[in-house]
Amino acid sequence: MKTVLKHRLFFLMAFGVSKAIVFLAPLLLSNTLSKTNYGVLEYALNIAFIGAAIINFGVPNAYPYFKLKRKFQAIYTGFNFHFLYLLASSFFALISIFIFRNETQFVLSVLFIYTLSNQVTYSLRYKTDEKIIKAVFVDALFYVVLLCAYFYIYLTDDSSIEPITYGAFLYSIIYMIIALKKGYKLQIKAAFKKHQKLIKYGKSVMLSGLFILLIANSGRIVIDLVFNDKELIAIFGFYFRMASFVVMLHQILNIIYFKRIYTFNTQKLDTIFVVFLSIIALGVAATYFIIPKIGIHFFKLFETFPIYKDVYLVLCFQMIFWIVLANNENVIYREKLASKMNIAFTLLLTFFAVTVTLLKDTFNFNDVVIGLYLLIVTAVTLQFYILYKFKKIKLKKTIVASVLVFLLSLILII
């Protein structure tokens, strides 16, 4: 009993430190960088998460399916081959960086894509293998690099973005060395065949993951498309991160219950999801009413809160639906409905992209933020429909909670 309690206490401490770094590192940089440079950083991060989803081909998400659902243990070698594939892609990245070395935003995006694609792959493997502490540690590594860059900038009064670029480059070298070490004793032909098996399953998951990111986390790209203003991207990125404080609560669920998502029946999952949504709703209230009062003493961009408080409110509600979207996504992967979700999300994103392109000259900043919120609510609704239509899965409690949250948001926003 004491051993279990010590392990859980150690996990909570590790998780707390890890997520504090993930949450604070980009926000601290908002204090030291100019608004324009912080906007460049936020834009590069947004591109990187989307780019990492593309070049990973869904392989990280295929790993838990084959190991937990199919009990296919031999998949390890195919998974290790994936790091060699990422290493090969890094050489093309280095060439492009050399060619476009004066384009800071491009260089940052490419470096971030490589490091994050590796980090996500390791993280999902550790979560699947229930190596929780390792998963928590790996999830924070990229942000440790950003935190180190912040301290360097703070201590040297160097407000340029170059320290972040150098830090990301050094971090990428670590993954290159590990990939070479893994590939040294690997039987390439056999590993390649197993890797192809992972890609065959993962390609539809890759599209799903990409669509999820575009729906939930593409706000900076949309704002750049509509306004072409890095300072507005900085404002959006800052309040988006502040609102995402509650996402850390969801990550506790995702780490602790990750394996059970593939093994529990849907009724149990529904109960778990709705309990966490209740906790997260309370967290959202605290995020909106308390964090700005405390944050004004630590983050200079909170000086803009009187102007952008309505934007912050919408983003707080958006986080709740992002969490519902992520929970449903795992269930859809488990039930092998990713291709069905891809069709629905393709139509949804096409409609959204066409609407934004045609009407962008009529939008103001608040309109775009509300549009992004409605996009994610619609996506969640489509997920519920797909689960019921093709598998007769009805997450009743989660649906009721989602409807109540949406109605409350309409009352407060309108």
mmCIF file of C-alpha atoms in Angstrom:
data_model
loop_
_atom_site.group_PDB
_atom_site.id
_atom_site.type_symbol
_atom_site.label_atom_id
_atom_site.label_comp_id
_atom_site.label_asym_id
_atom_site.label_seq_id
_atom_site.Cartn_x
_atom_site.Cartn_y
_atom_site.Cartn_z
ATOM 1 C CA MET A 1 0.000 0.000 0.000
ATOM 2 C CA LYS A 2 2.808 2.404 0.941
ATOM 3 C CA THR A 3 4.636 1.583 -2.297
ATOM 4 C CA VAL A 4 1.510 2.378 -4.335
ATOM 5 C CA LEU A 5 1.000 5.669 -2.491
ATOM 6 C CA LYS A 6 4.644 6.642 -2.991
ATOM 7 C CA HIS A 7 4.412 5.826 -6.692
ATOM 8 C CA ARG A 8 1.242 7.902 -7.102
ATOM 9 C CA LEU A 9 2.732 10.789 -5.137
ATOM 10 C CA PHE A 10 5.869 10.688 -7.288
ATOM 11 C CA PHE A 11 3.704 10.637 -10.423
ATOM 12 C CA LEU A 12 1.690 13.663 -9.259
ATOM 13 C CA MET A 13 4.871 15.583 -8.462
ATOM 14 C CA ALA A 14 6.440 14.679 -11.819
ATOM 15 C CA PHE A 15 3.222 15.496 -13.642
ATOM 16 C CA GLY A 16 2.877 18.825 -11.833
ATOM 17 C CA VAL A 17 6.435 19.928 -12.634
ATOM 18 C CA SER A 18 6.171 18.706 -16.230
ATOM 19 C CA LYS A 19 2.893 20.439 -16.980
ATOM 20 C CA ALA A 20 3.986 23.619 -15.219
ATOM 21 C CA ILE A 21 6.913 23.771 -17.660
ATOM 22 C CA VAL A 22 4.637 23.025 -20.655
ATOM 23 C CA PHE A 23 2.206 25.732 -19.556
ATOM 24 C CA LEU A 24 4.654 28.431 -18.478
ATOM 25 C CA ALA A 25 7.565 28.231 -20.939
ATOM 26 C CA PRO A 26 5.802 29.803 -23.968
ATOM 27 C CA LEU A 27 4.013 32.318 -21.735
ATOM 28 C CA LEU A 28 7.263 33.455 -20.122
ATOM 29 C CA LEU A 29 8.674 34.037 -23.595
ATOM 30 C CA SER A 30 5.772 36.424 -24.218
ATOM 31 C CA ASN A 31 7.396 38.672 -21.578
ATOM 32 C CA THR A 32 10.831 38.742 -23.204
ATOM 33 C CA LEU A 33 10.038 38.699 -26.929
ATOM 34 C CA SER A 34 8.425 41.528 -28.842
ATOM 35 C CA LYS A 35 4.802 40.974 -29.843
ATOM 36 C CA THR A 36 5.897 40.337 -33.423
ATOM 37 C CA ASN A 37 8.544 37.762 -32.440
ATOM 38 C CA TYR A 38 6.156 36.081 -30.020
ATOM 39 C CA GLY A 39 3.632 35.902 -32.861
ATOM 40 C CA VAL A 40 6.292 34.267 -35.050
ATOM 41 C CA LEU A 41 6.966 31.703 -32.289
ATOM 42 C CA GLU A 42 3.264 30.916 -31.845
ATOM 43 C CA TYR A 43 2.760 30.583 -35.596
ATOM 44 C CA ALA A 44 5.785 28.256 -35.911
ATOM 45 C CA LEU A 45 4.465 26.095 -33.058
ATOM 46 C CA ASN A 46 1.066 25.846 -34.730
ATOM 47 C CA ILE A 47 2.633 24.812 -38.041
ATOM 48 C CA ALA A 48 4.902 22.338 -36.250
ATOM 49 C CA PHE A 49 2.146 20.388 -34.525
ATOM 50 C CA ILE A 50 0.289 20.049 -37.817
ATOM 51 C CA GLY A 51 3.478 19.163 -39.728
ATOM 52 C CA ALA A 52 4.440 16.534 -37.131
ATOM 53 C CA ALA A 53 1.048 14.872 -37.546
ATOM 54 C CA ILE A 54 1.614 14.662 -41.308
ATOM 55 C CA ILE A 55 5.145 13.233 -41.373
ATOM 56 C CA ASN A 56 4.387 10.697 -38.616
ATOM 57 C CA PHE A 57 1.809 9.006 -40.908
ATOM 58 C CA GLY A 58 -0.246 8.011 -37.846
ATOM 59 C CA VAL A 59 2.404 5.513 -36.733
ATOM 60 C CA PRO A 60 2.401 6.651 -33.060
ATOM 61 C CA ASN A 61 -1.369 6.027 -32.863
ATOM 62 C CA ALA A 62 -1.029 2.660 -34.597
ATOM 63 C CA TYR A 63 1.251 1.384 -31.844
ATOM 64 C CA PRO A 64 -1.402 1.177 -29.053
ATOM 65 C CA TYR A 65 -3.896 -0.380 -31.471
ATOM 66 C CA PHE A 66 -1.556 -3.229 -32.451
ATOM 67 C CA LYS A 67 -0.180 -3.810 -28.979
ATOM 68 C CA LEU A 68 -3.356 -3.468 -26.872
ATOM 69 C CA LYS A 69 -6.160 -4.394 -29.257
ATOM 70 C CA ARG A 70 -4.395 -6.904 -31.534
ATOM 71 C CA LYS A 71 -1.753 -8.113 -29.007
ATOM 72 C CA PHE A 72 0.831 -7.955 -31.799
ATOM 73 C CA GLN A 73 4.085 -7.717 -29.797
ATOM 74 C CA ALA A 74 6.398 -7.997 -32.831
ATOM 75 C CA ILE A 75 5.411 -4.443 -33.797
ATOM 76 C CA TYR A 76 8.345 -3.092 -31.729
ATOM 77 C CA THR A 77 10.807 -3.477 -34.603
ATOM 78 C CA GLY A 78 8.542 -1.606 -37.007
ATOM 79 C CA PHE A 79 8.157 1.130 -34.437
ATOM 80 C CA ASN A 80 11.936 1.437 -34.044
ATOM 81 C CA PHE A 81 12.277 1.707 -37.828
ATOM 82 C CA HIS A 82 10.047 4.780 -37.630
ATOM 83 C CA PHE A 83 12.831 6.702 -35.902
ATOM 84 C CA LEU A 84 15.142 5.935 -38.833
ATOM 85 C CA TYR A 85 12.454 7.217 -41.195
ATOM 86 C CA LEU A 86 12.251 10.428 -39.146
ATOM 87 C CA LEU A 87 16.043 10.676 -39.218
ATOM 88 C CA ALA A 88 16.015 10.417 -43.019
ATOM 89 C CA SER A 89 13.389 13.172 -43.198
ATOM 90 C CA SER A 90 15.621 15.364 -41.011
ATOM 91 C CA PHE A 91 18.296 15.457 -43.734
ATOM 92 C CA PHE A 92 15.799 16.997 -46.153
ATOM 93 C CA ALA A 93 14.823 19.395 -43.380
ATOM 94 C CA LEU A 94 18.453 20.466 -42.899
ATOM 95 C CA ILE A 95 18.817 21.133 -46.628
ATOM 96 C CA SER A 96 15.668 23.275 -46.655
ATOM 97 C CA ILE A 97 16.871 25.138 -43.556
ATOM 98 C CA PHE A 98 20.167 25.936 -45.300
ATOM 99 C CA ILE A 99 18.355 27.216 -48.384
ATOM 100 C CA PHE A 100 15.872 29.346 -46.402
ATOM 101 C CA ARG A 101 18.184 30.159 -43.477
ATOM 102 C CA ASN A 102 17.156 33.828 -43.446
ATOM 103 C CA GLU A 103 13.471 32.953 -43.014
ATOM 104 C CA THR A 104 13.224 32.654 -39.214
ATOM 105 C CA GLN A 105 9.619 31.513 -39.188
ATOM 106 C CA PHE A 106 10.346 28.734 -41.692
ATOM 107 C CA VAL A 107 13.506 27.543 -39.891
ATOM 108 C CA LEU A 108 11.716 27.403 -36.546
ATOM 109 C CA SER A 109 8.769 25.523 -38.032
ATOM 110 C CA VAL A 110 10.996 22.856 -39.629
ATOM 111 C CA LEU A 111 13.066 22.300 -36.471
ATOM 112 C CA PHE A 112 9.926 22.116 -34.347
ATOM 113 C CA ILE A 113 8.307 19.610 -36.728
ATOM 114 C CA TYR A 114 11.229 17.174 -36.447
ATOM 115 C CA THR A 115 11.589 17.368 -32.673
ATOM 116 C CA LEU A 116 7.862 17.208 -31.962
ATOM 117 C CA SER A 117 7.303 14.256 -34.315
ATOM 118 C CA ASN A 118 9.915 12.296 -32.353
ATOM 119 C CA GLN A 119 8.581 13.457 -29.012
ATOM 120 C CA VAL A 120 4.991 12.477 -29.791
ATOM 121 C CA THR A 121 6.147 9.036 -30.961
ATOM 122 C CA TYR A 122 8.084 8.312 -27.768
ATOM 123 C CA SER A 123 5.298 9.685 -25.593
ATOM 124 C CA LEU A 124 2.591 7.443 -27.069
ATOM 125 C CA ARG A 125 4.835 4.406 -26.796
ATOM 126 C CA TYR A 126 5.496 5.053 -23.109
ATOM 127 C CA LYS A 127 1.794 5.691 -22.410
ATOM 128 C CA THR A 128 0.875 2.417 -24.099
ATOM 129 C CA ASP A 129 3.525 0.518 -22.137
ATOM 130 C CA GLU A 130 2.264 2.233 -18.936
ATOM 131 C CA LYS A 131 5.639 3.845 -18.344
ATOM 132 C CA ILE A 132 3.828 6.874 -17.052
ATOM 133 C CA ILE A 133 6.734 8.812 -15.552
ATOM 134 C CA LYS A 134 8.722 8.496 -18.775
ATOM 135 C CA ALA A 135 5.703 9.680 -20.788
ATOM 136 C CA VAL A 136 5.306 12.732 -18.545
ATOM 137 C CA PHE A 137 9.023 13.513 -18.822
ATOM 138 C CA VAL A 138 9.118 13.194 -22.615
ATOM 139 C CA ASP A 139 6.008 15.361 -23.023
ATOM 140 C CA ALA A 140 7.844 18.239 -21.335
ATOM 141 C CA LEU A 141 11.230 18.042 -23.101
ATOM 142 C CA PHE A 142 10.397 20.405 -25.952
ATOM 143 C CA TYR A 143 9.178 22.998 -23.476
ATOM 144 C CA VAL A 144 12.290 22.565 -21.341
ATOM 145 C CA VAL A 145 14.189 23.758 -24.423
ATOM 146 C CA LEU A 146 11.898 26.806 -24.643
ATOM 147 C CA LEU A 147 12.369 27.441 -20.921
ATOM 148 C CA CYS A 148 16.165 27.331 -21.288
ATOM 149 C CA ALA A 149 15.883 29.800 -24.172
ATOM 150 C CA TYR A 150 13.771 32.078 -21.954
ATOM 151 C CA PHE A 151 16.388 32.104 -19.183
ATOM 152 C CA TYR A 152 19.133 32.847 -21.702
ATOM 153 C CA ILE A 153 17.149 35.740 -23.204
ATOM 154 C CA TYR A 154 16.245 37.052 -19.746
ATOM 155 C CA LEU A 155 19.817 36.952 -18.440
ATOM 156 C CA THR A 156 21.457 38.402 -21.562
ATOM 157 C CA ASP A 157 18.767 40.930 -22.547
ATOM 158 C CA ASP A 158 18.840 39.366 -26.009
ATOM 159 C CA SER A 159 15.248 39.814 -27.157
ATOM 160 C CA SER A 160 15.821 38.127 -30.527
ATOM 161 C CA ILE A 161 14.326 34.746 -31.411
ATOM 162 C CA GLU A 162 17.711 33.192 -32.287
ATOM 163 C CA PRO A 163 18.288 31.472 -28.895
ATOM 164 C CA ILE A 164 15.082 29.477 -29.484
ATOM 165 C CA THR A 165 16.338 28.447 -32.935
ATOM 166 C CA TYR A 166 19.688 27.268 -31.562
ATOM 167 C CA GLY A 167 17.995 25.406 -28.696
ATOM 168 C CA ALA A 168 15.648 23.590 -31.086
ATOM 169 C CA PHE A 169 18.595 22.642 -33.305
ATOM 170 C CA LEU A 170 20.526 21.123 -30.372
ATOM 171 C CA TYR A 171 17.411 19.248 -29.247
ATOM 172 C CA SER A 172 16.966 17.786 -32.747
ATOM 173 C CA ILE A 173 20.545 16.467 -32.672
ATOM 174 C CA ILE A 174 19.691 14.386 -29.590
ATOM 175 C CA TYR A 175 16.933 12.585 -31.509
ATOM 176 C CA MET A 176 19.257 12.039 -34.470
ATOM 177 C CA ILE A 177 21.832 10.331 -32.235
ATOM 178 C CA ILE A 178 19.164 8.123 -30.592
ATOM 179 C CA ALA A 179 17.786 7.123 -34.017
ATOM 180 C CA LEU A 180 21.243 6.073 -35.204
ATOM 181 C CA LYS A 181 21.733 4.024 -32.048
ATOM 182 C CA LYS A 182 18.371 2.264 -32.512
ATOM 183 C CA GLY A 183 19.047 1.571 -36.162
ATOM 184 C CA TYR A 184 22.532 0.130 -35.636
ATOM 185 C CA LYS A 185 21.352 -3.404 -34.736
ATOM 186 C CA LEU A 186 18.003 -3.283 -36.508
ATOM 187 C CA GLN A 187 17.206 -5.835 -39.217
ATOM 188 C CA ILE A 188 16.183 -3.266 -41.785
ATOM 189 C CA LYS A 189 14.143 -5.425 -44.206
ATOM 190 C CA ALA A 190 12.023 -7.098 -41.507
ATOM 191 C CA ALA A 191 11.575 -3.816 -39.651
ATOM 192 C CA PHE A 192 10.579 -2.036 -42.872
ATOM 193 C CA LYS A 193 7.778 -4.560 -43.514
ATOM 194 C CA LYS A 194 6.390 -4.106 -39.994
ATOM 195 C CA HIS A 195 6.676 -0.341 -40.405
ATOM 196 C CA GLN A 196 4.570 -0.584 -43.568
ATOM 197 C CA LYS A 197 1.954 -2.444 -41.546
ATOM 198 C CA LEU A 198 1.909 0.412 -39.044
ATOM 199 C CA ILE A 199 1.542 2.965 -41.836
ATOM 200 C CA LYS A 200 -1.272 0.985 -43.479
ATOM 201 C CA TYR A 201 -3.326 1.281 -40.301
ATOM 202 C CA GLY A 202 -1.943 4.677 -39.340
ATOM 203 C CA LYS A 203 -2.576 6.632 -42.551
ATOM 204 C CA SER A 204 -6.285 7.046 -41.823
ATOM 205 C CA VAL A 205 -5.396 7.855 -38.217
ATOM 206 C CA MET A 206 -2.856 10.382 -39.514
ATOM 207 C CA LEU A 207 -5.589 12.138 -41.457
ATOM 208 C CA SER A 208 -7.837 12.067 -38.404
ATOM 209 C CA GLY A 209 -5.091 13.492 -36.193
ATOM 210 C CA LEU A 210 -4.396 16.187 -38.762
ATOM 211 C CA PHE A 211 -8.081 17.095 -38.987
ATOM 212 C CA ILE A 212 -8.360 17.183 -35.175
ATOM 213 C CA LEU A 213 -5.439 19.606 -35.012
ATOM 214 C CA LEU A 214 -6.881 21.790 -37.774
ATOM 215 C CA ILE A 215 -10.221 21.917 -35.985
ATOM 216 C CA ALA A 216 -8.966 22.452 -32.438
ATOM 217 C CA ASN A 217 -5.620 24.147 -32.795
ATOM 218 C CA SER A 218 -5.268 26.060 -36.063
ATOM 219 C CA GLY A 219 -6.393 29.446 -34.800
ATOM 220 C CA ARG A 220 -3.038 31.135 -35.333
ATOM 221 C CA ILE A 221 -2.947 29.993 -38.981
ATOM 222 C CA VAL A 222 -6.509 31.198 -39.587
ATOM 223 C CA ILE A 223 -5.735 34.583 -38.025
ATOM 224 C CA ASP A 224 -2.631 34.906 -40.182
ATOM 225 C CA LEU A 225 -4.739 34.081 -43.260
ATOM 226 C CA VAL A 226 -7.443 36.632 -42.391
ATOM 227 C CA PHE A 227 -5.399 39.500 -40.895
ATOM 228 C CA ASN A 228 -1.702 38.776 -41.741
ATOM 229 C CA ASP A 229 -0.813 40.334 -38.391
ATOM 230 C CA LYS A 230 1.797 38.681 -36.128
ATOM 231 C CA GLU A 231 0.797 40.861 -33.168
ATOM 232 C CA LEU A 232 -2.787 39.555 -33.360
ATOM 233 C CA ILE A 233 -1.369 36.021 -33.534
ATOM 234 C CA ALA A 234 0.592 36.827 -30.370
ATOM 235 C CA ILE A 235 -2.583 38.002 -28.607
ATOM 236 C CA PHE A 236 -4.562 34.952 -29.709
ATOM 237 C CA GLY A 237 -1.725 32.577 -28.811
ATOM 238 C CA PHE A 238 -1.346 34.122 -25.356
ATOM 239 C CA TYR A 239 -5.031 33.851 -24.393
ATOM 240 C CA PHE A 240 -5.336 30.445 -26.039
ATOM 241 C CA ARG A 241 -2.515 29.174 -23.805
ATOM 242 C CA MET A 242 -4.034 30.750 -20.716
ATOM 243 C CA ALA A 243 -7.378 29.098 -21.479
ATOM 244 C CA SER A 244 -5.629 25.768 -22.119
ATOM 245 C CA PHE A 245 -4.701 25.536 -18.440
ATOM 246 C CA VAL A 246 -7.645 23.131 -18.049
ATOM 247 C CA VAL A 247 -6.278 20.855 -20.777
ATOM 248 C CA MET A 248 -3.692 19.709 -18.233
ATOM 249 C CA LEU A 249 -6.530 18.158 -16.229
ATOM 250 C CA HIS A 250 -7.551 16.225 -19.318
ATOM 251 C CA GLN A 251 -3.979 15.051 -19.810
ATOM 252 C CA ILE A 252 -4.147 13.370 -16.404
ATOM 253 C CA LEU A 253 -7.055 11.315 -17.762
ATOM 254 C CA ASN A 254 -5.265 10.606 -21.020
ATOM 255 C CA ILE A 255 -2.093 9.379 -19.319
ATOM 256 C CA ILE A 256 -3.628 7.381 -16.463
ATOM 257 C CA TYR A 257 -6.535 5.894 -18.428
ATOM 258 C CA PHE A 258 -4.910 5.685 -21.873
ATOM 259 C CA LYS A 259 -4.696 1.874 -21.882
ATOM 260 C CA ARG A 260 -8.244 1.534 -20.502
ATOM 261 C CA ILE A 261 -9.640 3.554 -23.406
ATOM 262 C CA TYR A 262 -8.790 0.539 -25.570
ATOM 263 C CA THR A 263 -10.082 -2.046 -23.067
ATOM 264 C CA PHE A 264 -13.052 -0.560 -21.101
ATOM 265 C CA ASN A 265 -16.614 -0.802 -22.409
ATOM 266 C CA THR A 266 -18.173 2.447 -23.597
ATOM 267 C CA GLN A 267 -20.499 2.847 -20.599
ATOM 268 C CA LYS A 268 -17.544 2.932 -18.222
ATOM 269 C CA LEU A 269 -15.731 5.335 -20.521
ATOM 270 C CA ASP A 270 -18.801 7.571 -20.681
ATOM 271 C CA THR A 271 -18.884 7.783 -16.888
ATOM 272 C CA ILE A 272 -15.149 8.558 -16.709
ATOM 273 C CA PHE A 273 -15.463 11.214 -19.417
ATOM 274 C CA VAL A 274 -18.366 13.028 -17.789
ATOM 275 C CA VAL A 275 -16.732 13.056 -14.330
ATOM 276 C CA PHE A 276 -13.657 14.663 -15.814
ATOM 277 C CA LEU A 277 -15.759 17.113 -17.818
ATOM 278 C CA SER A 278 -17.416 18.226 -14.592
ATOM 279 C CA ILE A 279 -14.013 18.838 -13.009
ATOM 280 C CA ILE A 280 -12.814 20.623 -16.137
ATOM 281 C CA ALA A 281 -15.906 22.881 -16.170
ATOM 282 C CA LEU A 282 -14.971 24.033 -12.668
ATOM 283 C CA GLY A 283 -11.424 24.522 -13.887
ATOM 284 C CA VAL A 284 -12.687 26.700 -16.755
ATOM 285 C CA ALA A 285 -14.539 28.928 -14.293
ATOM 286 C CA ALA A 286 -11.339 29.327 -12.271
ATOM 287 C CA THR A 287 -9.363 29.948 -15.470
ATOM 288 C CA TYR A 288 -11.625 32.808 -16.525
ATOM 289 C CA PHE A 289 -12.237 34.527 -13.183
ATOM 290 C CA ILE A 290 -9.022 33.911 -11.236
ATOM 291 C CA ILE A 291 -6.069 33.565 -13.641
ATOM 292 C CA PRO A 292 -6.351 37.119 -15.104
ATOM 293 C CA LYS A 293 -6.295 38.627 -11.599
ATOM 294 C CA ILE A 294 -3.130 36.707 -10.740
ATOM 295 C CA GLY A 295 -1.581 36.757 -14.202
ATOM 296 C CA ILE A 296 -1.575 40.556 -14.518
ATOM 297 C CA HIS A 297 1.306 40.585 -12.016
ATOM 298 C CA PHE A 298 3.415 38.143 -14.046
ATOM 299 C CA PHE A 299 2.570 38.461 -17.765
ATOM 300 C CA LYS A 300 2.639 41.777 -19.602
ATOM 301 C CA LEU A 301 0.106 40.733 -22.265
ATOM 302 C CA PHE A 302 -2.595 40.575 -19.574
ATOM 303 C CA GLU A 303 -2.606 44.371 -19.854
ATOM 304 C CA THR A 304 -4.817 43.774 -22.910
ATOM 305 C CA PHE A 305 -7.412 41.767 -20.934
ATOM 306 C CA PRO A 306 -10.063 44.570 -20.776
ATOM 307 C CA ILE A 307 -10.013 44.623 -24.598
ATOM 308 C CA TYR A 308 -9.923 40.875 -25.187
ATOM 309 C CA LYS A 309 -11.882 39.446 -22.241
ATOM 310 C CA ASP A 310 -14.697 38.253 -24.542
ATOM 311 C CA VAL A 311 -12.141 36.445 -26.716
ATOM 312 C CA TYR A 312 -10.749 34.800 -23.591
ATOM 313 C CA LEU A 313 -14.240 33.657 -22.534
ATOM 314 C CA VAL A 314 -14.888 31.992 -25.906
ATOM 315 C CA LEU A 315 -11.500 30.284 -25.782
ATOM 316 C CA CYS A 316 -12.250 28.940 -22.291
ATOM 317 C CA PHE A 317 -15.404 27.260 -23.602
ATOM 318 C CA GLN A 318 -13.508 26.055 -26.657
ATOM 319 C CA MET A 319 -11.138 24.126 -24.367
ATOM 320 C CA ILE A 320 -14.019 22.078 -22.972
ATOM 321 C CA PHE A 321 -15.039 20.967 -26.456
ATOM 322 C CA TRP A 322 -11.421 20.311 -27.388
ATOM 323 C CA ILE A 323 -11.315 17.819 -24.525
ATOM 324 C CA VAL A 324 -14.589 16.184 -25.643
ATOM 325 C CA LEU A 325 -13.183 16.023 -29.182
ATOM 326 C CA ALA A 326 -10.006 14.295 -27.934
ATOM 327 C CA ASN A 327 -11.943 11.781 -25.803
ATOM 328 C CA ASN A 328 -14.221 10.889 -28.714
ATOM 329 C CA GLU A 329 -11.207 10.635 -31.015
ATOM 330 C CA ASN A 330 -9.714 7.817 -28.915
ATOM 331 C CA VAL A 331 -13.006 5.897 -28.950
ATOM 332 C CA ILE A 332 -13.283 6.329 -32.722
ATOM 333 C CA TYR A 333 -9.743 4.980 -33.187
ATOM 334 C CA ARG A 334 -10.576 1.999 -30.992
ATOM 335 C CA GLU A 335 -13.690 1.221 -33.024
ATOM 336 C CA LYS A 336 -11.808 1.629 -36.338
ATOM 337 C CA LEU A 337 -14.057 4.465 -37.467
ATOM 338 C CA ALA A 338 -11.249 6.880 -38.351
ATOM 339 C CA SER A 339 -12.043 6.743 -42.084
ATOM 340 C CA LYS A 340 -15.690 7.673 -41.421
ATOM 341 C CA MET A 341 -14.610 10.622 -39.282
ATOM 342 C CA ASN A 342 -12.156 11.688 -41.990
ATOM 343 C CA ILE A 343 -14.934 12.012 -44.566
ATOM 344 C CA ALA A 344 -17.082 14.113 -42.236
ATOM 345 C CA PHE A 345 -14.174 16.331 -41.184
ATOM 346 C CA THR A 346 -13.031 16.810 -44.777
ATOM 347 C CA LEU A 347 -16.440 18.245 -45.652
ATOM 348 C CA LEU A 348 -16.534 20.348 -42.481
ATOM 349 C CA LEU A 349 -13.058 21.830 -42.959
ATOM 350 C CA THR A 350 -13.667 22.461 -46.657
ATOM 351 C CA PHE A 351 -16.836 24.403 -45.819
ATOM 352 C CA PHE A 352 -15.004 26.347 -43.105
ATOM 353 C CA ALA A 353 -12.018 27.151 -45.362
ATOM 354 C CA VAL A 354 -14.244 28.322 -48.220
ATOM 355 C CA THR A 355 -16.327 30.487 -45.871
ATOM 356 C CA VAL A 356 -13.251 32.111 -44.305
ATOM 357 C CA THR A 357 -11.638 32.726 -47.704
ATOM 358 C CA LEU A 358 -14.751 34.316 -49.228
ATOM 359 C CA LEU A 359 -15.786 36.398 -46.212
ATOM 360 C CA LYS A 360 -12.462 37.230 -44.547
ATOM 361 C CA ASP A 361 -12.691 40.917 -45.475
ATOM 362 C CA THR A 362 -15.904 41.198 -43.431
ATOM 363 C CA PHE A 363 -14.549 39.522 -40.264
ATOM 364 C CA ASN A 364 -13.170 41.157 -37.175
ATOM 365 C CA PHE A 365 -11.008 39.389 -34.584
ATOM 366 C CA ASN A 366 -13.952 38.338 -32.381
ATOM 367 C CA ASP A 367 -15.814 36.905 -35.381
ATOM 368 C CA VAL A 368 -12.886 34.608 -36.198
ATOM 369 C CA VAL A 369 -12.601 33.387 -32.604
ATOM 370 C CA ILE A 370 -16.348 32.595 -32.452
ATOM 371 C CA GLY A 371 -16.108 30.866 -35.845
ATOM 372 C CA LEU A 372 -13.311 28.627 -34.531
ATOM 373 C CA TYR A 373 -15.460 27.781 -31.504
ATOM 374 C CA LEU A 374 -18.448 26.821 -33.655
ATOM 375 C CA LEU A 375 -16.110 24.713 -35.819
ATOM 376 C CA ILE A 376 -15.068 22.548 -32.878
ATOM 377 C CA VAL A 377 -18.625 22.237 -31.538
ATOM 378 C CA THR A 378 -19.787 21.025 -34.963
ATOM 379 C CA ALA A 379 -16.910 18.522 -35.101
ATOM 380 C CA VAL A 380 -17.879 17.067 -31.715
ATOM 381 C CA THR A 381 -21.485 16.719 -32.903
ATOM 382 C CA LEU A 382 -20.301 14.810 -35.983
ATOM 383 C CA GLN A 383 -18.251 12.456 -33.782
ATOM 384 C CA PHE A 384 -21.290 11.584 -31.662
ATOM 385 C CA TYR A 385 -23.278 10.943 -34.846
ATOM 386 C CA ILE A 386 -20.591 8.670 -36.337
ATOM 387 C CA LEU A 387 -20.253 6.581 -33.155
ATOM 388 C CA TYR A 388 -24.003 6.035 -33.000
ATOM 389 C CA LYS A 389 -24.649 5.465 -36.699
ATOM 390 C CA PHE A 390 -21.914 2.893 -37.332
ATOM 391 C CA LYS A 391 -21.455 1.223 -33.921
ATOM 392 C CA LYS A 392 -24.649 2.161 -32.024
ATOM 393 C CA ILE A 393 -22.449 3.738 -29.350
ATOM 394 C CA LYS A 394 -24.240 6.510 -27.506
ATOM 395 C CA LEU A 395 -22.165 8.373 -24.897
ATOM 396 C CA LYS A 396 -25.338 9.695 -23.267
ATOM 397 C CA LYS A 397 -23.820 11.411 -20.246
ATOM 398 C CA THR A 398 -21.125 13.093 -22.308
ATOM 399 C CA ILE A 399 -23.685 14.281 -24.874
ATOM 400 C CA VAL A 400 -25.926 15.800 -22.189
ATOM 401 C CA ALA A 401 -22.968 17.538 -20.526
ATOM 402 C CA SER A 402 -21.787 18.904 -23.896
ATOM 403 C CA VAL A 403 -25.230 20.308 -24.746
ATOM 404 C CA LEU A 404 -25.487 22.023 -21.348
ATOM 405 C CA VAL A 405 -22.036 23.587 -21.734
ATOM 406 C CA PHE A 406 -22.863 24.847 -25.224
ATOM 407 C CA LEU A 407 -26.158 26.394 -24.072
ATOM 408 C CA LEU A 408 -24.357 28.133 -21.206
ATOM 409 C CA SER A 409 -21.761 29.485 -23.605
ATOM 410 C CA LEU A 410 -24.487 30.925 -25.852
ATOM 411 C CA ILE A 411 -26.068 32.704 -22.895
ATOM 412 C CA LEU A 412 -22.772 34.235 -21.784
ATOM 413 C CA ILE A 413 -21.336 35.090 -25.207
ATOM 414 C CA ILE A 414 -24.407 36.551 -26.951
#
